[in-house]
Short mmCIF file of C-alpha atoms in Angstrom, two decimals:
data_model
loop_
_atom_site.label_atom_id
_atom_site.label_comp_id
_atom_site.label_asym_id
_atom_site.label_seq_id
_atom_site.Cartn_x
_atom_site.Cartn_y
_atom_site.Cartn_z
CA UNK A 1319 -67.41 43.60 -35.66
CA UNK A 1320 -63.65 44.02 -36.18
CA UNK A 1321 -61.89 42.24 -39.01
CA UNK A 1322 -58.30 41.20 -38.28
CA UNK A 1323 -56.01 40.65 -41.27
CA UNK A 1324 -53.58 37.99 -40.08
CA UNK A 1325 -51.19 37.30 -42.92
CA UNK A 1326 -50.99 38.09 -46.62
CA UNK A 1327 -49.22 36.84 -49.73
CA UNK A 1328 -48.15 39.28 -52.42
CA UNK A 1329 -46.97 39.22 -55.99
CA UNK A 1330 -45.43 42.11 -57.91
CA UNK A 1331 -45.22 42.67 -61.67
CA UNK A 1332 -43.60 45.18 -64.00
CA UNK A 1333 -42.68 45.56 -67.67
CA UNK A 1334 -39.05 45.32 -68.78
CA UNK A 1335 -37.95 48.41 -70.70
CA UNK A 1336 -35.37 46.32 -72.59
CA UNK A 1337 -37.82 43.55 -73.48
CA UNK A 1338 -37.26 43.61 -77.25
CA UNK A 1339 -33.47 43.52 -76.81
CA UNK A 1340 -33.66 40.64 -74.35
CA UNK A 1341 -36.09 38.72 -76.54
CA UNK A 1342 -33.90 39.10 -79.63
CA UNK A 1343 -30.66 38.04 -77.93
CA UNK A 1344 -32.15 35.13 -75.98
CA UNK A 1345 -33.80 33.87 -79.16
CA UNK A 1346 -30.36 33.88 -80.77
CA UNK A 1347 -29.10 31.63 -77.98
CA UNK A 1348 -32.00 29.24 -78.55
CA UNK A 1349 -31.43 29.22 -82.32
CA UNK A 1350 -27.82 28.13 -81.81
CA UNK A 1351 -29.06 25.23 -79.69
CA UNK A 1352 -31.70 24.23 -82.26
CA UNK A 1353 -29.10 24.13 -85.03
CA UNK A 1354 -26.64 22.18 -82.87
CA UNK A 1355 -28.18 20.30 -79.91
CA UNK A 1356 -24.64 19.23 -78.93
CA UNK A 1357 -23.61 22.86 -78.49
CA UNK A 1358 -21.64 23.35 -75.27
CA UNK A 1359 -21.05 26.44 -73.17
CA UNK A 1360 -18.17 27.16 -70.77
CA UNK A 1361 -18.94 25.85 -67.32
CA UNK A 1362 -18.34 28.18 -64.39
CA UNK A 1363 -20.29 26.14 -61.86
CA UNK A 1364 -18.33 23.02 -62.71
CA UNK A 1365 -15.19 22.09 -64.60
CA UNK A 1366 -15.34 21.69 -68.35
CA UNK A 1367 -18.23 22.62 -70.64
CA UNK A 1368 -21.93 22.10 -70.02
CA UNK A 1369 -24.87 21.54 -72.35
CA UNK A 1370 -27.50 24.21 -72.79
CA UNK A 1371 -30.13 21.50 -72.39
CA UNK A 1372 -30.80 19.90 -69.00
CA UNK A 1373 -31.47 16.14 -69.22
CA UNK A 1374 -33.12 15.86 -65.80
CA UNK A 1375 -36.90 15.60 -65.44
CA UNK A 1376 -38.32 18.40 -63.33
CA UNK A 1377 -41.73 19.89 -62.57
CA UNK A 1378 -41.65 21.49 -66.02
CA UNK A 1379 -42.99 19.08 -68.64
CA UNK A 1380 -41.43 21.02 -71.49
CA UNK A 1381 -37.94 21.80 -72.74
CA UNK A 1382 -35.84 23.36 -69.99
CA UNK A 1383 -32.29 24.63 -70.14
CA UNK A 1384 -29.45 24.19 -67.70
CA UNK A 1385 -30.05 25.91 -64.33
CA UNK A 1386 -27.18 28.40 -64.43
CA UNK A 1387 -27.28 30.18 -67.79
CA UNK A 1388 -26.57 33.60 -66.25
CA UNK A 1389 -23.02 32.40 -65.54
CA UNK A 1390 -22.40 31.63 -69.21
CA UNK A 1391 -24.41 34.20 -71.18
CA UNK A 1392 -23.86 37.93 -70.41
CA UNK A 1393 -27.34 38.90 -71.63
CA UNK A 1394 -28.96 36.68 -69.00
CA UNK A 1395 -26.68 38.08 -66.33
CA UNK A 1396 -27.77 41.57 -67.45
CA UNK A 1397 -31.39 40.48 -67.12
CA UNK A 1398 -30.76 39.40 -63.52
CA UNK A 1399 -28.98 42.68 -62.80
CA UNK A 1400 -31.92 44.66 -64.26
CA UNK A 1401 -34.29 42.92 -61.88
CA UNK A 1402 -32.19 43.44 -58.74
CA UNK A 1403 -33.18 47.11 -58.19
CA UNK A 1404 -36.88 46.23 -58.39
CA UNK A 1405 -36.40 43.42 -55.88
CA UNK A 1406 -34.45 45.81 -53.65
CA UNK A 1407 -37.38 48.24 -53.81
CA UNK A 1408 -39.80 45.49 -52.77
CA UNK A 1409 -37.53 44.48 -49.89
CA UNK A 1410 -37.40 48.08 -48.69
CA UNK A 1411 -41.17 48.58 -48.90
CA UNK A 1412 -41.78 45.30 -47.06
CA UNK A 1413 -39.28 46.33 -44.35
CA UNK A 1414 -37.37 43.06 -44.63
CA UNK A 1415 -34.22 43.01 -42.51
CA UNK A 1416 -30.72 41.62 -43.05
CA UNK A 1417 -30.81 42.04 -46.81
CA UNK A 1418 -27.65 43.85 -47.83
CA UNK A 1419 -26.76 41.44 -50.66
CA UNK A 1420 -29.04 40.21 -53.46
CA UNK A 1421 -27.77 37.40 -55.68
CA UNK A 1422 -29.30 35.43 -58.53
CA UNK A 1423 -28.70 31.80 -57.55
CA UNK A 1424 -29.97 30.32 -60.81
CA UNK A 1425 -31.50 31.31 -64.14
CA UNK A 1426 -33.01 29.05 -66.79
CA UNK A 1427 -35.20 29.07 -69.91
CA UNK A 1428 -38.47 27.19 -70.38
CA UNK A 1429 -39.94 26.49 -73.84
CA UNK A 1430 -43.55 25.32 -73.87
CA UNK A 1431 -44.87 23.73 -77.04
CA UNK A 1432 -48.55 22.90 -77.55
CA UNK A 1433 -49.70 20.70 -74.65
CA UNK A 1434 -46.64 21.41 -72.47
CA UNK A 1435 -47.15 22.51 -68.88
CA UNK A 1436 -45.58 22.79 -65.43
CA UNK A 1437 -47.13 20.81 -62.62
CA UNK A 1438 -47.82 22.45 -59.21
CA UNK A 1439 -44.58 23.00 -57.32
CA UNK A 1440 -42.75 25.48 -55.13
CA UNK A 1441 -39.19 26.71 -54.90
CA UNK A 1442 -37.15 27.15 -51.73
CA UNK A 1443 -38.71 29.04 -48.83
CA UNK A 1444 -35.69 31.33 -48.52
CA UNK A 1445 -35.69 32.61 -52.10
CA UNK A 1446 -37.64 34.98 -54.35
CA UNK A 1447 -39.03 33.44 -57.53
CA UNK A 1448 -38.98 35.57 -60.68
CA UNK A 1449 -40.47 34.83 -64.10
CA UNK A 1450 -39.89 36.87 -67.27
CA UNK A 1451 -42.56 36.27 -69.93
CA UNK A 1452 -40.35 36.55 -72.99
CA UNK A 1453 -42.68 35.12 -75.64
CA UNK A 1454 -46.42 34.81 -74.96
CA UNK A 1455 -48.50 33.78 -78.01
CA UNK A 1456 -51.82 35.60 -78.08
CA UNK A 1457 -53.73 32.43 -78.95
CA UNK A 1458 -52.34 30.44 -76.03
CA UNK A 1459 -54.63 29.93 -73.06
CA UNK A 1460 -51.74 28.91 -70.80
CA UNK A 1461 -51.76 30.79 -67.51
CA UNK A 1462 -49.43 31.16 -64.54
CA UNK A 1463 -51.48 29.86 -61.60
CA UNK A 1464 -50.68 30.40 -57.92
CA UNK A 1465 -52.14 28.22 -55.15
CA UNK A 1466 -53.55 29.54 -51.89
CA UNK A 1467 -51.15 28.44 -49.10
CA UNK A 1468 -54.20 27.65 -46.93
CA UNK A 1469 -55.64 25.33 -49.56
CA UNK A 1470 -59.38 25.30 -50.10
CA UNK A 1471 -60.86 27.67 -47.56
CA UNK A 1472 -64.42 28.86 -48.14
CA UNK A 1473 -66.97 28.82 -50.92
CA UNK A 1474 -66.33 32.55 -51.16
CA UNK A 1475 -66.48 35.23 -53.85
CA UNK A 1476 -63.53 37.08 -52.27
CA UNK A 1477 -60.30 36.61 -54.19
CA UNK A 1478 -58.23 36.05 -51.04
CA UNK A 1479 -60.35 32.98 -50.31
CA UNK A 1480 -59.99 31.37 -53.73
CA UNK A 1481 -58.09 28.09 -53.91
CA UNK A 1482 -56.01 29.35 -56.87
CA UNK A 1483 -55.51 32.66 -58.65
CA UNK A 1484 -54.28 33.21 -62.21
CA UNK A 1485 -51.73 35.93 -62.88
CA UNK A 1486 -52.30 37.30 -66.37
CA UNK A 1487 -49.54 39.60 -67.56
CA UNK A 1488 -48.51 40.77 -71.01
CA UNK A 1489 -45.44 39.65 -72.93
CA UNK A 1490 -42.39 41.51 -71.68
CA UNK A 1491 -43.60 41.47 -68.09
CA UNK A 1492 -41.83 40.11 -65.02
CA UNK A 1493 -43.47 38.78 -61.87
CA UNK A 1494 -41.80 38.48 -58.46
CA UNK A 1495 -43.12 36.43 -55.55
CA UNK A 1496 -41.99 34.32 -52.62
CA UNK A 1497 -40.38 31.03 -53.60
CA UNK A 1498 -42.56 29.35 -50.98
CA UNK A 1499 -45.73 29.92 -53.01
CA UNK A 1500 -46.95 26.86 -54.86
CA UNK A 1501 -47.53 27.57 -58.55
CA UNK A 1502 -48.04 25.91 -61.93
CA UNK A 1503 -48.37 26.64 -65.65
CA UNK A 1504 -51.45 25.28 -67.40
CA UNK A 1505 -51.05 23.52 -70.79
CA UNK A 1506 -50.18 25.71 -73.76
CA UNK A 1507 -52.75 25.71 -76.56
CA UNK A 1508 -50.71 27.51 -79.21
CA UNK A 1509 -48.67 26.13 -82.09
CA UNK A 1510 -46.16 28.89 -81.33
CA UNK A 1511 -43.70 28.31 -78.49
CA UNK A 1512 -44.34 30.04 -75.18
CA UNK A 1513 -40.96 31.03 -73.71
CA UNK A 1514 -40.19 32.18 -70.18
CA UNK A 1515 -37.00 32.87 -68.28
CA UNK A 1516 -37.16 31.85 -64.62
CA UNK A 1517 -34.82 33.01 -61.88
CA UNK A 1518 -34.36 32.52 -58.16
CA UNK A 1519 -32.84 35.27 -56.05
CA UNK A 1520 -31.45 34.86 -52.56
CA UNK A 1521 -30.95 37.60 -50.02
CA UNK A 1522 -27.92 37.65 -47.74
CA UNK A 1523 -26.71 39.72 -44.86
CA UNK A 1524 -23.22 40.90 -45.73
CA UNK A 1525 -20.82 39.60 -43.08
CA UNK A 1526 -18.93 42.31 -41.25
CA UNK A 1527 -16.03 41.08 -39.05
CA UNK A 1528 -16.16 42.31 -35.48
CA UNK A 1529 -13.44 44.66 -34.33
CA UNK A 1530 -10.81 42.97 -32.07
#
């Protein structure tokens, strides 16, 4: 009997070498906001200043920052730039075409207190979703859970047939996956805040004008 593998979904992870530096500087940003919730940052996506805090309800039932922090805080732009080469390596290994330009379209911070969670959701099909686990309390049982695109398949012991899979990575790690994959974060059980930085990257084909 011949087994035919039709399609597959993948997720990549790695540890940031500058984790302690990123954690320290991003925590400083959050401390400024805690001391002054009315703190405003220069707005590059829109005119005037914008709040660090986003008032809109999203799939994240926890505190979430504005979508575009990498435009206002150099350290978050550096984080995006550090991730680009790894994403470029993945793109090369996967033999994905028309990918000469990689851009971070948005970057935001999530702070999960005890009981906070993110309900199942997906990002855009044409983007790569990235999550940096900046602060992961050891006593928290919160997990990053990815849903099988096929839904419930078989009552099988094979991982590829499970309905969901949990990605357990250490603090300081980054995961990269397709934005089309449905995912969630289960409720935090720690008194200490669980902090992640999420990013979406888009891949473009650099336009080259045709010769006359």
